[in-house]
CSV table of C-alpha atoms and ligand atoms in Angstrom, one decimal:
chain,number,residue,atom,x,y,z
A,660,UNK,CA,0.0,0.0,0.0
A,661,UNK,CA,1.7,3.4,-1.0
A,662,UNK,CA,0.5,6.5,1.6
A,663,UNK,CA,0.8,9.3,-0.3
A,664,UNK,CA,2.5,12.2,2.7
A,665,UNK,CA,0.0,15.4,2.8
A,666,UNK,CA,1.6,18.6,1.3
A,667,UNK,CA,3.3,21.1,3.3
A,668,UNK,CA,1.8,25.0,3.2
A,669,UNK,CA,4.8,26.5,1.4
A,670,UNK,CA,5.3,27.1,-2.1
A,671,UNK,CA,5.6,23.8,-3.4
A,672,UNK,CA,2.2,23.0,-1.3
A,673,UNK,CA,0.1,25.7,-3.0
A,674,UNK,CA,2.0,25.2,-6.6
A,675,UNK,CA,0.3,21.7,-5.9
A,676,UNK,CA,-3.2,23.1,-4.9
A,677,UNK,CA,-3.2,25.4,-7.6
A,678,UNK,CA,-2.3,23.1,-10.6
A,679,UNK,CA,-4.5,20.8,-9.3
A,680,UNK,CA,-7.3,22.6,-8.6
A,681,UNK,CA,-7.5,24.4,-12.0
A,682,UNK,CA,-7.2,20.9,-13.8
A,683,UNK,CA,-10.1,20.0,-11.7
A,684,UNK,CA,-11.6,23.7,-13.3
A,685,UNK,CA,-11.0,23.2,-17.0
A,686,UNK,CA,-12.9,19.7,-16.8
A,687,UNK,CA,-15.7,20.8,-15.0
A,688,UNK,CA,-19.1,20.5,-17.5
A,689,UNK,CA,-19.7,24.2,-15.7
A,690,UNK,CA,-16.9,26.4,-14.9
A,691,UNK,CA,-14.5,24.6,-17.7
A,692,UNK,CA,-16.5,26.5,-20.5
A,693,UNK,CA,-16.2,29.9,-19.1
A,694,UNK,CA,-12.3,29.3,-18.4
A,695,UNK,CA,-11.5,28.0,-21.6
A,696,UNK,CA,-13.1,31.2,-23.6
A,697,UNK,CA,-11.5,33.5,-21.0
A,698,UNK,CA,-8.0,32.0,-21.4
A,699,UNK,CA,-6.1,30.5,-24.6
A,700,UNK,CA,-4.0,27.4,-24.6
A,701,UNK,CA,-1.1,29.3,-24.4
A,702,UNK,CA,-1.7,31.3,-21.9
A,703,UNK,CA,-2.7,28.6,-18.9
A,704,UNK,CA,1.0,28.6,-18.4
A,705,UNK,CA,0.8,32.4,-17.3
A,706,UNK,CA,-2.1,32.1,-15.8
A,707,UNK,CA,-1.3,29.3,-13.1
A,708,UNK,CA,1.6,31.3,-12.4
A,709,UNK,CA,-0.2,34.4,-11.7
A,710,UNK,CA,-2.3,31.8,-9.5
A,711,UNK,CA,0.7,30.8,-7.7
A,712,UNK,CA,1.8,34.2,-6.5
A,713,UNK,CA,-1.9,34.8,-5.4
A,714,UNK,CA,-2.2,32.2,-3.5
A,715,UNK,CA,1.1,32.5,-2.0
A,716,UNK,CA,0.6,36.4,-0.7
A,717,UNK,CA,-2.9,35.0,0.7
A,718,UNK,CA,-1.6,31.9,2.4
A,719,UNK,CA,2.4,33.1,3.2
A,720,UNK,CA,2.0,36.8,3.1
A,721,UNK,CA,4.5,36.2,0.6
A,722,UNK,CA,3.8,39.7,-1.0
A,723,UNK,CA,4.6,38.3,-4.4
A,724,UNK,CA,1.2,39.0,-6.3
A,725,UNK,CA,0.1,42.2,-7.5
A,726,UNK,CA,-3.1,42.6,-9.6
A,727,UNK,CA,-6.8,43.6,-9.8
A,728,UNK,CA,-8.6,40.7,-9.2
A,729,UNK,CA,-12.6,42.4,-9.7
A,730,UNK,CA,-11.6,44.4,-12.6
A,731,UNK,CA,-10.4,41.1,-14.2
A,732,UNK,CA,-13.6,39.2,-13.0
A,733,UNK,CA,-15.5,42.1,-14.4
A,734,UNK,CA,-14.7,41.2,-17.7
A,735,UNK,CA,-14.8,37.5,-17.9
A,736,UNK,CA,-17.6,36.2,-20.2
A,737,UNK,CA,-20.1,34.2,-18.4
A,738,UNK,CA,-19.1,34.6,-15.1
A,739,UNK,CA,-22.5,34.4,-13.0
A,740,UNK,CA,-22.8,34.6,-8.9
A,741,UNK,CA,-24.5,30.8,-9.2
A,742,UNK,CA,-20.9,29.4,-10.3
A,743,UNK,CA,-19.1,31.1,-7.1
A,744,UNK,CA,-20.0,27.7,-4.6
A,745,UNK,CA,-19.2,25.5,-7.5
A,746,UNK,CA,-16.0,27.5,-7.7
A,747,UNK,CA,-15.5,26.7,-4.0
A,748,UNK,CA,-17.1,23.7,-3.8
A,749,UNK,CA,-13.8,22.1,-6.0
A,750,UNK,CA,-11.5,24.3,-4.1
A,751,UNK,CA,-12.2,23.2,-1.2
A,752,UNK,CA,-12.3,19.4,-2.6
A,753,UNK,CA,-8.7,20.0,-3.8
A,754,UNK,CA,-7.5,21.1,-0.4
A,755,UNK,CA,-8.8,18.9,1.5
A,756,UNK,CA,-7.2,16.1,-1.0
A,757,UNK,CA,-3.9,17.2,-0.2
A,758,UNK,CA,-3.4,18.7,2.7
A,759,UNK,CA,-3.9,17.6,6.4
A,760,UNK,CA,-7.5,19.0,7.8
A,761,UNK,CA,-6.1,21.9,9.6
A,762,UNK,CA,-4.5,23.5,6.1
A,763,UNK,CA,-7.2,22.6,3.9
A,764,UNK,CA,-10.0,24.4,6.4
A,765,UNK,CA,-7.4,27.2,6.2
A,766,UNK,CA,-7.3,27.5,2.1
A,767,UNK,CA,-11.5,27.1,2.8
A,768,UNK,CA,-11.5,29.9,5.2
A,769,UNK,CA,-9.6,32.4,3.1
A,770,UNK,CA,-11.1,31.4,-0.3
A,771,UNK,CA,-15.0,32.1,0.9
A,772,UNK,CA,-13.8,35.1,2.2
A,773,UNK,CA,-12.0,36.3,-0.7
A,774,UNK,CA,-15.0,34.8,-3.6
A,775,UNK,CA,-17.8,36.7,-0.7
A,776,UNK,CA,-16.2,39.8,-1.4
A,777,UNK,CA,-15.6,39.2,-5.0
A,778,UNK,CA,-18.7,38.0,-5.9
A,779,UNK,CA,-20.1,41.4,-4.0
A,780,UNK,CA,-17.6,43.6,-5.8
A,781,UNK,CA,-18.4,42.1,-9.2
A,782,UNK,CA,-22.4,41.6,-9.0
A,783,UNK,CA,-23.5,44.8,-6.8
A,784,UNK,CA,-24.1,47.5,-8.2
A,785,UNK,CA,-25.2,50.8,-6.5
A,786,UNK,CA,-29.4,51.2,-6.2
A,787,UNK,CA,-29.7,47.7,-6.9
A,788,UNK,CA,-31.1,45.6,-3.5
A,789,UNK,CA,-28.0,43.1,-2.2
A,790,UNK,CA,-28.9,39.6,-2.1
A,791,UNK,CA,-30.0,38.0,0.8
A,792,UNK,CA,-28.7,33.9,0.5
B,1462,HEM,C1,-17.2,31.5,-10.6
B,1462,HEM,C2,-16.1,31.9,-10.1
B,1462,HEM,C3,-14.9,32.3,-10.9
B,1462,HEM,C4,-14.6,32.3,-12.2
B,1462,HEM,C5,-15.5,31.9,-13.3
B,1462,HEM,C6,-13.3,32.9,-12.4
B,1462,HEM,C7,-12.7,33.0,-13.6
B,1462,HEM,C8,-11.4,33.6,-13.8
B,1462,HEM,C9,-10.8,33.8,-15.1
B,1462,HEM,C10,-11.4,33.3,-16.4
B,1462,HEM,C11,-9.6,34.4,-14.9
B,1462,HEM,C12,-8.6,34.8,-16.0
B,1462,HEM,C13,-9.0,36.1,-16.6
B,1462,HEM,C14,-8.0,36.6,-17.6
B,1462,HEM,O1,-6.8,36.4,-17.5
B,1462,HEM,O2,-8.5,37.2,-18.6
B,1462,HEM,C15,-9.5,34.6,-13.5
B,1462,HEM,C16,-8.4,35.2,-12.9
B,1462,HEM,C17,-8.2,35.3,-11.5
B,1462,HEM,N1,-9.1,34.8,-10.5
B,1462,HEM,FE1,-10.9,34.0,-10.9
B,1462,HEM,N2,-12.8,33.2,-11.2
B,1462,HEM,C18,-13.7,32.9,-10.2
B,1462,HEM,C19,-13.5,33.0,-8.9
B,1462,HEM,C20,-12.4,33.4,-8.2
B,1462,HEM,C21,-12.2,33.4,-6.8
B,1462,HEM,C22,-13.2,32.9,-5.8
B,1462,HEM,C23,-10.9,33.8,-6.6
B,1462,HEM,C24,-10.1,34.0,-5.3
B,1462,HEM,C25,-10.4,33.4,-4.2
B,1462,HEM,C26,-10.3,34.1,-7.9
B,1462,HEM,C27,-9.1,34.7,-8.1
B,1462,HEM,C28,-8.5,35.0,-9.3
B,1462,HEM,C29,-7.3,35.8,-9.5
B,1462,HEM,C30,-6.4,36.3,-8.4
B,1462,HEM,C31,-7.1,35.9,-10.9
B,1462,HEM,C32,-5.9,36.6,-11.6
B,1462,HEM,C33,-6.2,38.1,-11.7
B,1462,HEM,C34,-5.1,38.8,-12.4
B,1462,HEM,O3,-4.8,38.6,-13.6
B,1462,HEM,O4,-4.3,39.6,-11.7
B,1462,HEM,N3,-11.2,33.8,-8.9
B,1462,HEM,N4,-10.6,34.1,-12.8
C-alpha cells in the first residue's frame, strides 16, 4: 500500500493546490467552459503562475502577487454569482485532498472570504437591493 504524505503549506504546497485545482476547473461541465473562452491554450502557463503568486501572498504573506482581481472578473464572459459555490465547492475538494484537515480548512477559510467579497464587488451594483442567500 503506498501513503501518499499530505503537502506542506509552502510554495511547493500551494503550486500543488493550484495546478491541481485548475485541472479540476478546466474539466468541469460548468466552470470549464467559461475558463477555456476567457483563457487560450497558451496562456494557462501564465495564468497558473499568476495563480501561484496569489495564492502564495494569501496563504504566506508572501507579497509576491500584484493585480486587480474584480476588474479582471468584471470582464470574464459568463461569469454568473451561481458558479461562485461550484467554484469553492472544488477548491475546497482540492485542499482537502492534499493537505492535512487543519491547512485545507485554512485554504477554505480564506477562499469564501476572498470569492464573498468578490462576488459582491463584481455583481452589486449601486441602487440595486443586495442579495440576501
Ligand atoms: C465562478 C467563479 C470564478 C470564475 C468563473 C473565475 C474566472 C477567472 C478567469 C477566467 C480568470 C482569468 C482572466 C483573464 O486572465 O483574462 C481569473 C483570474 C483570476 N481569478 Fe478568478 N474566477 C472565479 C472565482 C475566483 C475566486 C473565488 C478567486 C479568489 C479566491 C479568484 C481569483 C482570481 C485571481 C487572483 C485571478 C488573476 C487576476 C489577475 O490577472 O491579476 N477567482 N478568474
Amino acid at each position: 500500500m503506498s501513503e501518499t504524505l499530505p503537502c506542506a503549506l509552502d510554495e511547493a504546497g500551494i503550486a500543488r493546490q493550484v495546478h491541481e485545482f485548475y485541472a479540476r476547473v478546466r474539466s468541469d461541465t460548468l466552470l470549464g467552459p467559461v475558463f477555456e473562452a476567457a483563457i487560450a491554450p497558451a496562456d494557462w502557463p501564465e495564468h497558473l503562475r499568476t495563480m501561484c503568486r496569489f495564492w502564495s501572498s494569501v496563504m504566506l504573506c508572501s507579497g509576491s502577487y500584484s493585480g486587480n482581481p474584480v476588474a479582471v472578473h468584471r470582464s470574464v464572459a459568463g461569469i454568473a454569482p451561481e458558479l461562485f459555490p461550484r467554484w469553492l465547492g472544488l477548491f475546497s475538494a482540492t485542499a482537502s485532498d492534499l493537505f492535512a484537515p487543519d491547512i485545507a480548512a485554512a485554504f477554505t477559510d480564506k477562499a469564501t472570504r476572498i470569492a464573498g467579497s468578490l462576488r459582491m464587488a463584481v455583481f452589486f451594483r449601486p441602487g440595486q437591493r443586495p442579495e440576501i442567500a
